[in-house]
Short mmCIF file of C-alpha atoms in Angstrom, two decimals:
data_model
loop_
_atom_site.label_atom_id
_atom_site.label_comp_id
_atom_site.label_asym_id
_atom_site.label_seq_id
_atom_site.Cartn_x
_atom_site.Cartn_y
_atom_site.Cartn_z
CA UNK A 14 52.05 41.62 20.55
CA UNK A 15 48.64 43.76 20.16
CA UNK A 16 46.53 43.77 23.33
CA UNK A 17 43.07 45.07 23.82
CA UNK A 18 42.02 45.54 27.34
CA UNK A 19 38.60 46.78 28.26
CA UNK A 20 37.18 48.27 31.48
CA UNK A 21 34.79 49.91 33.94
CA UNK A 22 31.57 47.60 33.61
CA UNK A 23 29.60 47.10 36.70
CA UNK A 24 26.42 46.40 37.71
CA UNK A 25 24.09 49.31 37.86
CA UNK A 26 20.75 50.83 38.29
CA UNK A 27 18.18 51.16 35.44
CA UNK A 28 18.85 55.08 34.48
CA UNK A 29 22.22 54.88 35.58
CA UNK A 30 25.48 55.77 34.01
CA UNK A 31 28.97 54.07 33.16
CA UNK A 32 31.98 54.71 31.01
CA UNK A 33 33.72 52.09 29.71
CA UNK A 34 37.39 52.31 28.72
CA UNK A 35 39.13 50.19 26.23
CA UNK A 36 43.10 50.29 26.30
CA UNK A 37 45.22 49.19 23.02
CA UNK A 38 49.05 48.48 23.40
CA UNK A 39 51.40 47.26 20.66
CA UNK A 40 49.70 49.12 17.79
CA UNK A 41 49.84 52.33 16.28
CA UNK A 42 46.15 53.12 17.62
CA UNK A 43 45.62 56.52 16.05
CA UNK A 44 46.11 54.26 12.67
CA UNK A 45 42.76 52.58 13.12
CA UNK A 46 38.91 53.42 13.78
CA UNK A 47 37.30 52.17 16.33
CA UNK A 48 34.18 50.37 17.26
CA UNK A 49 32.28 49.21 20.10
CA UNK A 50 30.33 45.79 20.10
CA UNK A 51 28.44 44.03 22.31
CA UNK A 52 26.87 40.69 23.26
CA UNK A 53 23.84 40.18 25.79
CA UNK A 54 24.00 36.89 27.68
CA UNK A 55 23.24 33.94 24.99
CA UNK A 56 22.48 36.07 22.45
CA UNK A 57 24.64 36.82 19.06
CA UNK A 58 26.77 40.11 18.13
CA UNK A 59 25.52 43.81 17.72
CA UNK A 60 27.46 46.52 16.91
CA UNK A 61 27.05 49.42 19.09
CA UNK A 62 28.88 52.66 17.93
CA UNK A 63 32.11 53.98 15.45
CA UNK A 64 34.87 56.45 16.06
CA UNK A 65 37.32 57.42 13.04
CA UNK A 66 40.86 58.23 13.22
CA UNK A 67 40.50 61.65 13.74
CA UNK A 68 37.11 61.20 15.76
CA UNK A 69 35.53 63.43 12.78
CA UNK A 70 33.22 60.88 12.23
CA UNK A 71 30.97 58.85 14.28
CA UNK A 72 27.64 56.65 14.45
CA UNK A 73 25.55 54.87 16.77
CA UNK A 74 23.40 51.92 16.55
CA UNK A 75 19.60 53.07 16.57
CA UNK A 76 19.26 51.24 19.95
CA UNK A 77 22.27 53.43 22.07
CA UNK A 78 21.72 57.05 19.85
CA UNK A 79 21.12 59.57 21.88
CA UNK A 80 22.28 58.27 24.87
CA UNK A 81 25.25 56.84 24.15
CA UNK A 82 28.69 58.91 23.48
CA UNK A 83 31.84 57.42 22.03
CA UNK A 84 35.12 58.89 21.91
CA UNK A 85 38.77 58.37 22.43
CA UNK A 86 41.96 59.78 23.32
CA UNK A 87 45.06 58.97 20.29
CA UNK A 88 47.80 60.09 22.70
CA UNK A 89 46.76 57.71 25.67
CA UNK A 90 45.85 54.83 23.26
CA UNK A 91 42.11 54.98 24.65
CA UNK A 92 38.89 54.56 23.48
CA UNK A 93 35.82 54.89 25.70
CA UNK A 94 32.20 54.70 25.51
CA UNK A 95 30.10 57.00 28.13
CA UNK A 96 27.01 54.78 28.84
CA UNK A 97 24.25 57.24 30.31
CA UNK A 98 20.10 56.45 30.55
CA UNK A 99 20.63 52.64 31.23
CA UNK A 100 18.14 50.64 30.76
CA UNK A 101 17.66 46.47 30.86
CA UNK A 102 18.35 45.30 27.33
CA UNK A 103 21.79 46.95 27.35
CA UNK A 104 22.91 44.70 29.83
CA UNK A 105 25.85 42.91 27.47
CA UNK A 106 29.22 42.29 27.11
CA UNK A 107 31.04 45.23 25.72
CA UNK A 108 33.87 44.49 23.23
CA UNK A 109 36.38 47.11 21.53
CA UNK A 110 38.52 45.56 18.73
CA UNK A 111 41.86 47.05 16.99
CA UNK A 112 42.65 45.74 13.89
CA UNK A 113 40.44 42.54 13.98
CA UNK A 114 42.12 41.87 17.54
CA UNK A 115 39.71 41.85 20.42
CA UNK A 116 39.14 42.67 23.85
CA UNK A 117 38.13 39.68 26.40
CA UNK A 118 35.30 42.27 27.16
CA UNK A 119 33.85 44.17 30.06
CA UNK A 120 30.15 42.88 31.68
CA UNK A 121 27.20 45.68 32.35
CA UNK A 122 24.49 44.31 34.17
CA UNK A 123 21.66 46.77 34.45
CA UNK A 124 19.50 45.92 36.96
CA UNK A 125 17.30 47.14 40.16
CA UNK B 1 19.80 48.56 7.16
CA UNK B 2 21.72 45.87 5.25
CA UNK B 3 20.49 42.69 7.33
CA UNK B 4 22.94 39.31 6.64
CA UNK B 5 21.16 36.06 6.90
CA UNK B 6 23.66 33.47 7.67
CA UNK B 7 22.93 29.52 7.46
CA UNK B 8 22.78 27.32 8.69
CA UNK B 9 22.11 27.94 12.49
CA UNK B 10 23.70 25.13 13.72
CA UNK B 11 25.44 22.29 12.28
CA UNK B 12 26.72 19.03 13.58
CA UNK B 13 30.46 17.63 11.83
CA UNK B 14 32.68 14.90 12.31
CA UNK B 15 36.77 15.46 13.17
CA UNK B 16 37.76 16.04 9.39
CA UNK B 17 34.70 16.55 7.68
CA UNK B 18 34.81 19.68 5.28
CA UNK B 19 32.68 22.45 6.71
CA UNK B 20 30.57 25.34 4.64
CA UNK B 21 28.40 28.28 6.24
CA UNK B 22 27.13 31.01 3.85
CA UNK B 23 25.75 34.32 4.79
CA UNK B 24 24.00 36.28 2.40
CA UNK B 25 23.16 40.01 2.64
CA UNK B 26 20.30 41.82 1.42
CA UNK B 27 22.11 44.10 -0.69
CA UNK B 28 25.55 44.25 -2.65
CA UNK B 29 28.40 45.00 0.06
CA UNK B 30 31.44 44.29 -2.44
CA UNK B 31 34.08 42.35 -0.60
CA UNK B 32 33.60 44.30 3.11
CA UNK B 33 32.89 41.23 5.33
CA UNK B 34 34.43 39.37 8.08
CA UNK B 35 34.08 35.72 9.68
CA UNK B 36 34.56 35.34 13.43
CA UNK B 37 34.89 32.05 15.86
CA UNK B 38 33.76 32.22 19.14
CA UNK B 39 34.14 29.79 22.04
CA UNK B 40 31.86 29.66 25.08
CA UNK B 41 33.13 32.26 27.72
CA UNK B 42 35.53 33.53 25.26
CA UNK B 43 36.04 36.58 22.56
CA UNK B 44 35.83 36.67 19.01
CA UNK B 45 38.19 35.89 16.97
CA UNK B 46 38.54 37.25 13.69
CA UNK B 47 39.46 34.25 11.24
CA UNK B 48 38.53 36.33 7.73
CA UNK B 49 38.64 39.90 6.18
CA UNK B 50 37.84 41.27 3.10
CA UNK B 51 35.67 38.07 2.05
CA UNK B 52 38.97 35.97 1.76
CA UNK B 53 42.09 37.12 3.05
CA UNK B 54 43.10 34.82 6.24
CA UNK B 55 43.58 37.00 9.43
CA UNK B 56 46.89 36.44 10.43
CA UNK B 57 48.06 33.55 12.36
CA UNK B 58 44.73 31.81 11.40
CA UNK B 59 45.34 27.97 10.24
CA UNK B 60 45.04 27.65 6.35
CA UNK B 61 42.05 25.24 6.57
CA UNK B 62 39.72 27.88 7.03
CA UNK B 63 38.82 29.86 3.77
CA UNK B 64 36.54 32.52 2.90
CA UNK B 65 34.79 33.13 -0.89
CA UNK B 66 32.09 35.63 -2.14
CA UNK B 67 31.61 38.65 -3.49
CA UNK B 68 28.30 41.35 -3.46
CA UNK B 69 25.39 39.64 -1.91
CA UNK B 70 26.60 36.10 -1.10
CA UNK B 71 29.59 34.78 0.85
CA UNK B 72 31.42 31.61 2.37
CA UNK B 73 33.46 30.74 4.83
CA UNK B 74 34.74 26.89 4.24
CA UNK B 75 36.72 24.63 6.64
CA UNK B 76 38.84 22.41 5.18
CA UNK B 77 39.15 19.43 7.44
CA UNK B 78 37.10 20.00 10.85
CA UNK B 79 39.60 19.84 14.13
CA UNK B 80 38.42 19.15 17.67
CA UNK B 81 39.60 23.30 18.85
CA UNK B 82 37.35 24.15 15.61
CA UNK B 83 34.35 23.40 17.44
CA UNK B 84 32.32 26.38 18.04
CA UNK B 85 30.39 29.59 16.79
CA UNK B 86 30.57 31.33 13.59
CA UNK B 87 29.38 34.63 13.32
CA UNK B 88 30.20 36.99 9.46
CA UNK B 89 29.96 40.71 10.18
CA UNK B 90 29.34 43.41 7.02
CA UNK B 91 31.02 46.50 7.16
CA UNK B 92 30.37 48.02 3.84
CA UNK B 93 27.68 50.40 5.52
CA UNK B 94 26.76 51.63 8.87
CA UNK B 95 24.88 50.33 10.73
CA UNK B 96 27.74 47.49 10.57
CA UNK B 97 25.50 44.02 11.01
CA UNK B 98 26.18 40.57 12.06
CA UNK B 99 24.65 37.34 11.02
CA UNK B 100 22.85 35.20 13.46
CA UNK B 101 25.73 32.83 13.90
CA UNK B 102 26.71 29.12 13.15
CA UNK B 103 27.07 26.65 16.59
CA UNK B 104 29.04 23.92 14.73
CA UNK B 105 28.83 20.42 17.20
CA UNK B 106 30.46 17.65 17.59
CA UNK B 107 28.37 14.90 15.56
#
């Protein structure tokens, strides 16, 4: 059975920095590219970032660029997204997804 | 940026009553789009890829048609654990977008 597991949101101050982790077992997860996604309280989906295979390739949302940095790990079945310059409207849940399968997300509050 | 405008915003069905939302994207994106259901408190769930093909596990009554600029996702006969949001996602391009979503009630 695929699982998704993601981790490490928190509540923290605007500025601040986080890294999220998202864990995939039951897959072959160097197989499959990688997203982020994310969904602020009532509101609908955004996509936040992309990671290939071989992590040659990667974009960012015009929102999170530049601040931003996704990457993963193929041997440890990882993907992670280091959150720096925090602000307010990324306060969301963060999903990763493998394969259409998701995540039950991780919740960053940004806030003073 | 490819936006997807997905209607209606809300809809209110019956236990069996055959469903339709349509999302339609402002340019041609071939067959690279997904449908997702989402329950309150809960993940998506991918129900559709590739326009039409059913994600595994998915019950047959839910469907998905279109190709280039204009795409459905169809449920059969409405169920009670059917009630919920629908959200269709283009990946054809980056940025990857998402339409606005579809809260489908209990009438």
């Amino acid at each position: 059975e695929v699982q998704v597991v993601e981790s490490g949101g928190d509540l923290v101050q605007p500025g601040g920095s986080l890294r999220l982790s998202c864990a995939a077992s039951g897959i072959m997860f160097s197989n499959f590219n990688m997203n982020w996604e994310r969904q602020a309280p009532g509101k609908g989906l955004e996509w936040v970032s992309y990671i290939s295979v071989d992590s040659n390739t990667i974009y960012y949302a015009d929102s999170v660029k530049g601040r931003f940095t996704i990457s993963r790990d193929n041997a440890k079945n990882s993907l992670y997204l280091q959150m720096n310059s925090l602000r307010a409207e990324d306060t969301a849940v963060y999903y990763c997804a493998i394969n259409g399968i998701w995540g039950q997300g991780t919740m960053v509050t940004v806030s003073s | 940026d490819i936006q997807m405008t997905q209607s209606p915003s809300s809809l209110s069905a019956s236990v069996g009553d055959r469903v339709t939302i349509t999302c339609r994207a402002s340019q041609g994106i071939r067959n690279d789009l997904g449908w997702y259901q989402q329950k309150p408190g809960k993940a998506p769930k991918r129900l559709i890829y590739a326009a039409s093909s059913l994600q595994s596990g998915v019950p047959s009554r839910f469907s998905g048609s279109g190709s280039g600029t204009e795409f459905t996702l169809t449920i059969s006969s409405l169920q009670p654990e059917d009630f919920a949001t629908y959200y269709c996602l283009q990946y054809n391009s980056f940025p990857r977008t998402f339409g606005g979503g579809t809260k489908v009630e209990i009438k």
